[in-house]
Coordinates of C-alpha atoms and ligand atoms in Angstrom, one line a residue:
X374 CA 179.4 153.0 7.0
X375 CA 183.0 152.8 6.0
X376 CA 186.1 152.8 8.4
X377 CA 188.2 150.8 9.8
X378 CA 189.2 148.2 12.7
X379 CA 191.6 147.3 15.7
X380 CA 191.0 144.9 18.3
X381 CA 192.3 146.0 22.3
X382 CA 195.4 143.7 22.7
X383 CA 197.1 144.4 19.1
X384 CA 197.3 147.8 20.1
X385 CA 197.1 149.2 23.5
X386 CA 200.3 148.4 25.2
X387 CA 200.0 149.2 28.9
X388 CA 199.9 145.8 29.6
X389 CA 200.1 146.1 33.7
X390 CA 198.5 150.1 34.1
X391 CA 194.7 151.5 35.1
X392 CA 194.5 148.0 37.1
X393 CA 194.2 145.7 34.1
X394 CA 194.7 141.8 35.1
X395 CA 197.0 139.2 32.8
X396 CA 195.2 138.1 30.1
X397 CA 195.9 134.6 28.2
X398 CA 197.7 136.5 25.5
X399 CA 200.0 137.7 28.3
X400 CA 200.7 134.0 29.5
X401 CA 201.2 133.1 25.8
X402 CA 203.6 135.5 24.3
X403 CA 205.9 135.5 27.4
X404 CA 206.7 131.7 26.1
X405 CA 209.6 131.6 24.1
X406 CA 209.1 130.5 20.6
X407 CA 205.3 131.5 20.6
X408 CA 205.4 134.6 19.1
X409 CA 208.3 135.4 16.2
X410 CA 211.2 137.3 17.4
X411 CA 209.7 136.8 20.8
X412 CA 207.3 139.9 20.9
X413 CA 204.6 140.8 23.1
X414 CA 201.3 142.8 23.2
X415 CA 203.2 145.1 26.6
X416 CA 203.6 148.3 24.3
X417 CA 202.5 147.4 20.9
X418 CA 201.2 150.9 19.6
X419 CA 201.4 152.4 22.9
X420 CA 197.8 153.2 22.1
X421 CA 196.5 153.3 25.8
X422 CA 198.6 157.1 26.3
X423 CA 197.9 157.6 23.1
X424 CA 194.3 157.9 22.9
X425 CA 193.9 161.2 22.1
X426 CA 196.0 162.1 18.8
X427 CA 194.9 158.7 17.6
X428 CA 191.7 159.8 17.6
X429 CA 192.6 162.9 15.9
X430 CA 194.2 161.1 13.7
X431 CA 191.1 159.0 12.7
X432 CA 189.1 162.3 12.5
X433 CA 191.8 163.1 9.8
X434 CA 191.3 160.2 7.7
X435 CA 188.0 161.0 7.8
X436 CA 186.6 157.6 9.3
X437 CA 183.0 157.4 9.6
X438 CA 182.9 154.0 11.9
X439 CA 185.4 152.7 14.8
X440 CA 185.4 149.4 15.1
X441 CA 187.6 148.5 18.9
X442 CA 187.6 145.8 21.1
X443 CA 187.3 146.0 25.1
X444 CA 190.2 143.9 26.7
X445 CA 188.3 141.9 29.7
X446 CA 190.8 142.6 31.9
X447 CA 191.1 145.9 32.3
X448 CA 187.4 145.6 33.2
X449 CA 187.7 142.9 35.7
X450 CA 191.3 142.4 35.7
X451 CA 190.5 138.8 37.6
X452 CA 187.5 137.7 35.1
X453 CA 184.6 138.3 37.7
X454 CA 183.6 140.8 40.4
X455 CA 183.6 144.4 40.8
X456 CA 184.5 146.5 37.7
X457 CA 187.9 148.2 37.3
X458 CA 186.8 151.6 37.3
X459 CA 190.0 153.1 35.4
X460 CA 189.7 150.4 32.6
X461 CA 186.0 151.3 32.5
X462 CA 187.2 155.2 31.9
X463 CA 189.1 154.4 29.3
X464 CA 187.0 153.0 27.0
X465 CA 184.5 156.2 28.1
X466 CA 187.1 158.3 26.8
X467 CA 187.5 156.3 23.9
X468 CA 183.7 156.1 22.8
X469 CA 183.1 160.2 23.9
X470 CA 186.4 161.0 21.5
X471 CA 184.4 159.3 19.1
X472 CA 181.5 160.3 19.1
X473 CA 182.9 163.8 19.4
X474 CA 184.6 163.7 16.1
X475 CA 181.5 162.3 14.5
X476 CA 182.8 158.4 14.5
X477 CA 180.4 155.6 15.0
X478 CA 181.6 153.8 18.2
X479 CA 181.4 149.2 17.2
X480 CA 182.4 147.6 20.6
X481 CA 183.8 144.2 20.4
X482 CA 183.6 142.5 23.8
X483 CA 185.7 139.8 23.0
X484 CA 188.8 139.5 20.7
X485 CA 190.8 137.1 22.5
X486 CA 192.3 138.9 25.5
X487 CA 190.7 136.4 28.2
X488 CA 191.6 137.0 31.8
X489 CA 194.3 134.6 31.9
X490 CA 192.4 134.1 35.7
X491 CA 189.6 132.3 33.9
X492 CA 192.4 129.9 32.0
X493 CA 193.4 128.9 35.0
X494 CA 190.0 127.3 35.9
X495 CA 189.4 126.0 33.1
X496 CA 189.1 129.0 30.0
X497 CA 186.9 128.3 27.1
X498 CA 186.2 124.8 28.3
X499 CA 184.6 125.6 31.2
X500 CA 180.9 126.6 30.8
X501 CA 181.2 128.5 34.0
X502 CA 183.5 131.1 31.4
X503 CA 180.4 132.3 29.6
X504 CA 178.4 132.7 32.7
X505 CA 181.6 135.4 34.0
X506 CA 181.0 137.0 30.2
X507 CA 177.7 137.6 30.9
X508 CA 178.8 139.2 33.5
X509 CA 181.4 141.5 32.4
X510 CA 178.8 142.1 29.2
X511 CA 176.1 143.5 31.7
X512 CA 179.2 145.8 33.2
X513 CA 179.9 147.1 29.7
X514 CA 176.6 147.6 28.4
X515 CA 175.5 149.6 31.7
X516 CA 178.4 151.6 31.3
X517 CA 178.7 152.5 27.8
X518 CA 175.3 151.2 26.7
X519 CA 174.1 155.1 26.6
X520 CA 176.8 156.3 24.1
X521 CA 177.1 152.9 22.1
X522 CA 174.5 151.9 19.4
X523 CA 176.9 149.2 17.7
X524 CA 177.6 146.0 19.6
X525 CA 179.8 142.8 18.4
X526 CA 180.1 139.8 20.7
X527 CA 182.8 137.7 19.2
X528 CA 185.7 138.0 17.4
X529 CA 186.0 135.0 15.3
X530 CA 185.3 132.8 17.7
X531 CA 186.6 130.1 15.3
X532 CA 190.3 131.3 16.1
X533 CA 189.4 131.4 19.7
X534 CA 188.3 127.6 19.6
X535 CA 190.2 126.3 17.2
X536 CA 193.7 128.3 16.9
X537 CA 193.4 128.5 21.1
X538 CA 192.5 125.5 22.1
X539 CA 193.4 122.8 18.7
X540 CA 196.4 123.8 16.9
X541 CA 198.1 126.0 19.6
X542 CA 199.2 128.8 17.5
X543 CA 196.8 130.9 19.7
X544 CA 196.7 131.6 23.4
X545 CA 196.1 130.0 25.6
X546 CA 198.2 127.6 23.2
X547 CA 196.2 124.5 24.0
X548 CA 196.5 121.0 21.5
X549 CA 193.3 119.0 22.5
X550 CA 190.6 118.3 20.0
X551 CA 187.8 118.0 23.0
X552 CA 188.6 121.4 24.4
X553 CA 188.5 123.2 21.0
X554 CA 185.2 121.7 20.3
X555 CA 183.6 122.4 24.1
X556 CA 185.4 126.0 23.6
X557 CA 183.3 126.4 20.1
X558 CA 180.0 125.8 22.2
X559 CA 180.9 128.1 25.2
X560 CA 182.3 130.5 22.8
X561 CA 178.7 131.0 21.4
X562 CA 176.8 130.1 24.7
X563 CA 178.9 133.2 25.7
X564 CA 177.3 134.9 22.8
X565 CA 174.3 133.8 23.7
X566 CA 174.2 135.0 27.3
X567 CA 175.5 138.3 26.4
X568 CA 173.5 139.4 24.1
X569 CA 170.4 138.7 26.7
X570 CA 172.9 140.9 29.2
X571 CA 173.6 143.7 26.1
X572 CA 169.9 144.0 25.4
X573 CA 169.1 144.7 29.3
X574 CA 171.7 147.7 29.9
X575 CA 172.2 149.3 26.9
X576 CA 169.8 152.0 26.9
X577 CA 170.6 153.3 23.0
X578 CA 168.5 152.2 20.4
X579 CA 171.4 149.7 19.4
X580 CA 172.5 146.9 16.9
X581 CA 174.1 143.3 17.6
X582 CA 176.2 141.8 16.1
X583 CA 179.0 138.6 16.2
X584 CA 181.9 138.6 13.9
X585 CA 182.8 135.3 12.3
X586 CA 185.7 134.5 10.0
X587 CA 184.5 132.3 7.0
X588 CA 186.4 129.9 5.2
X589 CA 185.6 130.2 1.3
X590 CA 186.4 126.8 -0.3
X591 CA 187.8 125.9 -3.0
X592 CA 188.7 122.6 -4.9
X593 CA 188.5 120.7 -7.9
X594 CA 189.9 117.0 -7.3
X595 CA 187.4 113.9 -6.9
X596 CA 187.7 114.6 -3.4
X597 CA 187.4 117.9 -2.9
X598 CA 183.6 117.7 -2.2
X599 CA 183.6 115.8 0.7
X600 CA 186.7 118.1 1.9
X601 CA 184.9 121.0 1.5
X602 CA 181.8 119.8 3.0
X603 CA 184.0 118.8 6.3
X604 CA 185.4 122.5 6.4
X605 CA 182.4 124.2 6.1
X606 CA 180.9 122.4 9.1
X607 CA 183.5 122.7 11.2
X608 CA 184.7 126.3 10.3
X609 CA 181.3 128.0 8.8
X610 CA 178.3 126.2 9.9
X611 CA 179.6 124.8 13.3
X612 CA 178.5 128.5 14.2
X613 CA 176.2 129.6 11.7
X614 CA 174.2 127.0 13.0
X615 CA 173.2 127.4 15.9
X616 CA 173.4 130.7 16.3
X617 CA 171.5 131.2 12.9
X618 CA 169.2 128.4 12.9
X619 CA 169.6 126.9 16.4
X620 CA 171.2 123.8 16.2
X621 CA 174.5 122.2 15.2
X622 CA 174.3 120.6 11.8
X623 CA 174.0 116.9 12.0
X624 CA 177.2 116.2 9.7
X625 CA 179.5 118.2 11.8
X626 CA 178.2 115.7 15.1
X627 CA 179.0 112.6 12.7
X628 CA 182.3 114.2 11.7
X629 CA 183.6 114.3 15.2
X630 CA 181.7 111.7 16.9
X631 CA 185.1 109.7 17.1
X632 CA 186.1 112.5 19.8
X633 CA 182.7 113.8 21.4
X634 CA 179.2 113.2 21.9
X635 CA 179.1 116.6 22.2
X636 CA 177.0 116.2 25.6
X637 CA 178.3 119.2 26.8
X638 CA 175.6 120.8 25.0
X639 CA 172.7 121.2 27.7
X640 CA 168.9 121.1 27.1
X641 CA 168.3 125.0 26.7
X642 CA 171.5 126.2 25.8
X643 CA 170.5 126.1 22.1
X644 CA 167.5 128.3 22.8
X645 CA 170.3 130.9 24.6
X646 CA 172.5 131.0 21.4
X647 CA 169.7 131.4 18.5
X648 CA 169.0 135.0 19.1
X649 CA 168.3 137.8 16.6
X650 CA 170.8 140.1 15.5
X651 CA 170.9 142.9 13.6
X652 CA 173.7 142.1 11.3
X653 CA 176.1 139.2 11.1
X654 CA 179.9 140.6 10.9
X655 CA 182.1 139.0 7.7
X656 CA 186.4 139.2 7.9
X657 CA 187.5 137.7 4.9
X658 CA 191.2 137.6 3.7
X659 CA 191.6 134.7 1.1
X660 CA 190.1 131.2 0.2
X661 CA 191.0 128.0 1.1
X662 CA 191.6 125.0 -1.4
X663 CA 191.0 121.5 0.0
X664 CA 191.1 118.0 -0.8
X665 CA 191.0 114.4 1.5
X666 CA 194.8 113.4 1.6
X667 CA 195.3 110.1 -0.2
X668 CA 197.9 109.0 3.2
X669 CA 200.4 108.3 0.8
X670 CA 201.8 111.3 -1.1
X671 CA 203.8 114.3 0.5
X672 CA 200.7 116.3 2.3
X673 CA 200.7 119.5 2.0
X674 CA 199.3 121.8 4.7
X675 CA 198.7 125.4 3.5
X676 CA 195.7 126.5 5.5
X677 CA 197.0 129.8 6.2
X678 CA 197.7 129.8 9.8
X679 CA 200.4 129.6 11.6
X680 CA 201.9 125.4 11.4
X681 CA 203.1 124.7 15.2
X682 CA 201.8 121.0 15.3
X683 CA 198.4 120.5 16.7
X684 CA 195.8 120.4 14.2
X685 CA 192.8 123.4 13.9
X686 CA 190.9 120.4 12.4
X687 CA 189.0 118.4 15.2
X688 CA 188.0 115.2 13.4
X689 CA 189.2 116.1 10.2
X690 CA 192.6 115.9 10.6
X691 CA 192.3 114.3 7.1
X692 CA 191.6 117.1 4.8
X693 CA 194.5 118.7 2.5
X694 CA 194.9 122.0 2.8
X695 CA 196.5 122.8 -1.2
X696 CA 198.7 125.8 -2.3
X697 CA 196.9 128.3 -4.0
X698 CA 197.9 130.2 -6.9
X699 CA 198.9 133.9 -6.4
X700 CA 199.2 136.5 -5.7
X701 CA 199.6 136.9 -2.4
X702 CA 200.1 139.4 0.5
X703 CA 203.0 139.0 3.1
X704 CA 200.9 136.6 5.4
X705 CA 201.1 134.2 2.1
X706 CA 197.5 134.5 2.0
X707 CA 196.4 134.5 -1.8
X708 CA 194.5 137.8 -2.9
X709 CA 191.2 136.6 -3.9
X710 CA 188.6 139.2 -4.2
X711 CA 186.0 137.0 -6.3
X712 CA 186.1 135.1 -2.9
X713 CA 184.5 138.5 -1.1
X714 CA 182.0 138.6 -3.6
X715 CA 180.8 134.6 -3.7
X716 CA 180.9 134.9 0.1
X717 CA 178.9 137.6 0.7
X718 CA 176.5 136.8 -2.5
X719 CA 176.4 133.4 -0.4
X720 CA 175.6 133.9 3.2
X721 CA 172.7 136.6 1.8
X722 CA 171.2 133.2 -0.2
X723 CA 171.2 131.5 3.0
X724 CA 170.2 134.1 5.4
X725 CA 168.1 136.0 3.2
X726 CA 166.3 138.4 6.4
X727 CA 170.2 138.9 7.6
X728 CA 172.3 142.2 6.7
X729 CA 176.0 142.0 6.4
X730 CA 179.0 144.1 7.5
X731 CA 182.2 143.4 6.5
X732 CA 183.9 143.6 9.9
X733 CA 187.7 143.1 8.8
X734 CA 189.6 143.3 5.1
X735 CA 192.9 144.3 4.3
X736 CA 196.0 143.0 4.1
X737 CA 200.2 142.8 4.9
X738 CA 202.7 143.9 2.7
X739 CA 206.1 144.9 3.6
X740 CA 205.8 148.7 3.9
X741 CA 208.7 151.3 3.9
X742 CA 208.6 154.9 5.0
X743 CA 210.2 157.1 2.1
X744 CA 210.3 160.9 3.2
X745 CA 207.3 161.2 5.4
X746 CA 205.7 158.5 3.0
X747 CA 204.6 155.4 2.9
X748 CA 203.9 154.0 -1.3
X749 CA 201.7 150.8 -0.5
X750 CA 200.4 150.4 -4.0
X751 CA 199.8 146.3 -3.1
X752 CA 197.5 147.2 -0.3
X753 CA 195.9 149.7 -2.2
X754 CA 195.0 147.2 -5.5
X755 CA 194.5 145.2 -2.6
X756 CA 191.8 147.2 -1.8
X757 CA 190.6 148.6 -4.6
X758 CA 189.7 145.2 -5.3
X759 CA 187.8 144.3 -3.0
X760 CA 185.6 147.1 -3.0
X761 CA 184.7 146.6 -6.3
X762 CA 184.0 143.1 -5.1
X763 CA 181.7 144.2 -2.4
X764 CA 180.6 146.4 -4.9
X765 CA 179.4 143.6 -7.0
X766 CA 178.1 141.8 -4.4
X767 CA 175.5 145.0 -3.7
X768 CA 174.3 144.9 -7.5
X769 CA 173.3 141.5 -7.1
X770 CA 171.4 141.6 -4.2
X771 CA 173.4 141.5 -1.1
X772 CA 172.4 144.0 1.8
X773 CA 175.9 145.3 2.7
X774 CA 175.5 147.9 5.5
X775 CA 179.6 148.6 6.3
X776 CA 182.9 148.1 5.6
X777 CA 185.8 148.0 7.9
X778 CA 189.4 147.8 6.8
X779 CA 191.7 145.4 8.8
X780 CA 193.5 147.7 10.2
X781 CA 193.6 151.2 11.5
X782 CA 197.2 150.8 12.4
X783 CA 200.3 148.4 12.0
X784 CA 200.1 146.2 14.8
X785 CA 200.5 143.4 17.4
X786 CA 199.7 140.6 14.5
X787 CA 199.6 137.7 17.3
X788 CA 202.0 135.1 16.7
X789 CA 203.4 137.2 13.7
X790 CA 204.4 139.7 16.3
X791 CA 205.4 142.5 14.6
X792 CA 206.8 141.4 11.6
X793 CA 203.6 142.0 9.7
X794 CA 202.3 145.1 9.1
X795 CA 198.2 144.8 7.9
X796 CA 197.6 149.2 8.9
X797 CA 196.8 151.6 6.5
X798 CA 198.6 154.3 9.1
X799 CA 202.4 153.0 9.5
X800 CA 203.9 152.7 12.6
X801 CA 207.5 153.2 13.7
X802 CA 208.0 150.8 16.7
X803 CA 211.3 152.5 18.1
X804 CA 209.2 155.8 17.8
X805 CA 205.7 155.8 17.7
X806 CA 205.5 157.8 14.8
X807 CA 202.7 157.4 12.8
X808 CA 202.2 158.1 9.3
X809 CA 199.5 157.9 7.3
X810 CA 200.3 155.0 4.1
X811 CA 198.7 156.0 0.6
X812 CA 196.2 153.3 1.3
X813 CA 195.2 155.4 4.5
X814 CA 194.6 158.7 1.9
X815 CA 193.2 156.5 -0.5
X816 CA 190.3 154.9 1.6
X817 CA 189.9 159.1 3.0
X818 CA 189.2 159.5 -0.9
X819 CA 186.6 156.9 -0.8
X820 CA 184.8 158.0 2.1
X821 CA 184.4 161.6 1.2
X822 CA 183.7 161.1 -2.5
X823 CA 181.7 158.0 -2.3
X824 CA 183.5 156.6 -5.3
X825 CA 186.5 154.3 -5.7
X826 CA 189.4 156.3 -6.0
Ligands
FCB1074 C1 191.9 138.3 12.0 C2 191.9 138.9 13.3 C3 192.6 140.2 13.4 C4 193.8 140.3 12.6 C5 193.6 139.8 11.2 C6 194.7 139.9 10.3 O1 191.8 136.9 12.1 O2 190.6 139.1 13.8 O3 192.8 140.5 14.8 O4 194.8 139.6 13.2 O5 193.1 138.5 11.2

């Protein structure tokens, strides 16, 4: 299946309408200084009273999957009780739109609009936060569990964790290296829990999924082995494991044992997050080059994300994160499609039984509308690229079931605001006009010819 992606909060807009609580992203982006030019998620692409031609319009690109997300609080605007019926109605009309134009519905419970209710006691720290996902997971999947036969649970729970709760360029903007590591187990006891809850209600024939975001490393000084080897525990297998294997991997304990014994795992919860799924989600972007900093020499700290002072690094606060060569998109993100290809060729050695979907690609450029059109030949190579990449990847072995480009439209690009434009369909913020980018017509080319354009 090949389409594309958009998560609730980047584009809905309707921030306080059809009884939807504050969520942390809210809180966050109301801060000044945590969000450039000081923008929020309230009208983003106004998507919410837009429902309908947007849905036309991804008939007219010819889309054959949907991947959306479900904002928590429009379902339980206070992160537990009684459903909100009018948030539950419009993601019915969403997912019967769909299914009306022939578009495979992929729900996303969670990408990162947490009832900013649930912060306040406590948010990803708090165990007691995956029990109320569980909950709100059994709402959805009762609701829409007849009409949806896709299911993600997470959203790169990494950014949740780690972004949220460790560097603080993420809501709910928290700098503790505890609470990003109890918020990665919650995340995926979450995960756990609600995949028990999604298998009860939904009553289609579905698949599962969760969506992580790997880090592909890279690095050739003396010292670049152990770097890597601390990444890829905390970043890759810090969830791979146990929802993959069912357990944490022993070097990621020893890594952070300076700031947890981790006992916030309980006897049990292991069991809860080691479930099947049907397919494991992949975003990929770029690759990451790392070495151990020497203490001495200028460091340089070129991870990717957004530097606002805490560290995304729990325990390895250590590790260089070294400029990579070009070229790169608007993020500064270096375009690396032989990345797509090693990591997918990768994760099918190590999960042999396990198919893949690429869950979110794509990338920013600086896009211009030029009489009703939009020439993004960058995004398009961009593209191109990594198709031919994935493409690879398929010849040698991997089973690649999907492909969804990062993103449907220009949008809420969290503390970006909207200064970066990752859509294939342009949007005119002053407006709302939309209009269709080459990429957009190129990727319709793909679809309907099955060939890369
Ligand atoms: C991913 C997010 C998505 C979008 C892209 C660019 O980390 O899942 O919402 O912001 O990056």
């Amino acid at each position: 299946m090949i389409g594309s992606a958009t998560a609730s909060y980047q584009i809905e807009g309707a921030v306080n309408e059809g009884g939807r609580g504050a969520s942390i992203w809210d809180a966050f982006s109301a801060i000044p200084g945590n969000i450039v030019n000081g923008d929020t998620g309230a009208i983003a692409d106004d998507h919410y009273h837009r429902l309908e031609s947007d849905l036309d319009l991804m008939s007219s690109l010819g889309l054959e999957a949907y991947r959306f997300s479900i904002a928590w609080p429009r379902i339980q605007p206070l992160g537990s009780g009684e459903p909100n019926q009018a948030g539950l109605e419009f993601y019915g009309r969403l997912v019967d739109g769909l299914l009306a134009r022939g578009i495979r519905p992929i729900a996303t419970l969670y990408h990162w609009d947490l009832p900013q209710a649930l912060e306040d006691t406590g948010g990803w720290t708090s165990r007691e936060t995956a029990y109320r996902f569980a909950e709100y997971a059994a709402i959805v999947g009762a609701y829409l569990g007849d009409r949806v036969d896709c299911w993600t649970t997470l959203n790169e729970p990494w950014c949740s964790a780690y972004l949220g709760y460790g560097s603080g360029a993420h809501a709910p903007g928290r700098t503790e290296p505890l609470a990003a590591l109890k918020s990665v187990h919650h995340l995926q006891l979450a995960h756990g829990l609600a995949l028990r809850e999604l298998r009860r209600t939904v009553s289609t024939d579905a698949e599962y999924s969760v969506t992580l975001n790997f880090h592909v490393l890279r690095g050739d000084d003396a010292t670049s082995a152990e770097a890597k080897r601390r990444i890829d525990a905390l970043a890759n297998r810090a969830f791979t494991g146990p929802m993959l294997r069912g357990e944490y991997p022993a070097d990621l304990l020893e890594d952070t044992a300076g700031i947890t014994d981790w006992a916030f795992v309980l006897p049990g919860d292991l069991e809860i997050i080691h479930q099947e799924i049907d397919f494991l989600g992949v975003n990929y972007y770029s690759t990451t080059t790392v070495r151990m900093w020497d203490g001495a020499s200028p460091r340089e700290n070129a991870d990717g994300h957004k530097d606002v002072g805490g560290s995304p690094w729990p325990g390895s606060e250590n590790v260089e994160f070294q400029t990579q060569a070009g070229p790169y998109t608007s993020m500064g993100w270096n375009i690396a499609p032989d990345g797509l290809e090693e990591l997918l060729v990768s994760l099918s050695e190590q999960f042999p039984e396990l198919p893949l979907v690429i869950t979110e690609n794509g990338a920013a450029f600086e896009d211009a509308v030029e009489d009703g059109a939009v020439h993004d030949d960058e995004r398009v190579d961009y593209l191109r690229r990594h198709f031919a990449a994935a493409h690879r990847a398929m010849a040698r072995g991997v089973d690649l079931r999907g492909y969804l480009v990062w993103s449907l439209l220009d949008n809420f690009e969290w503390g970006y605001g909207y200064s970066k434009r990752f859509g294939i369909v342009h949007v005119d913020y002053d407006t709302q006009v939309r209009t269709v980018k080459d990429s957009g017509l190129w990727l319709t080319t793909l679809i309907r010819e099955r060939r890369l354009p």
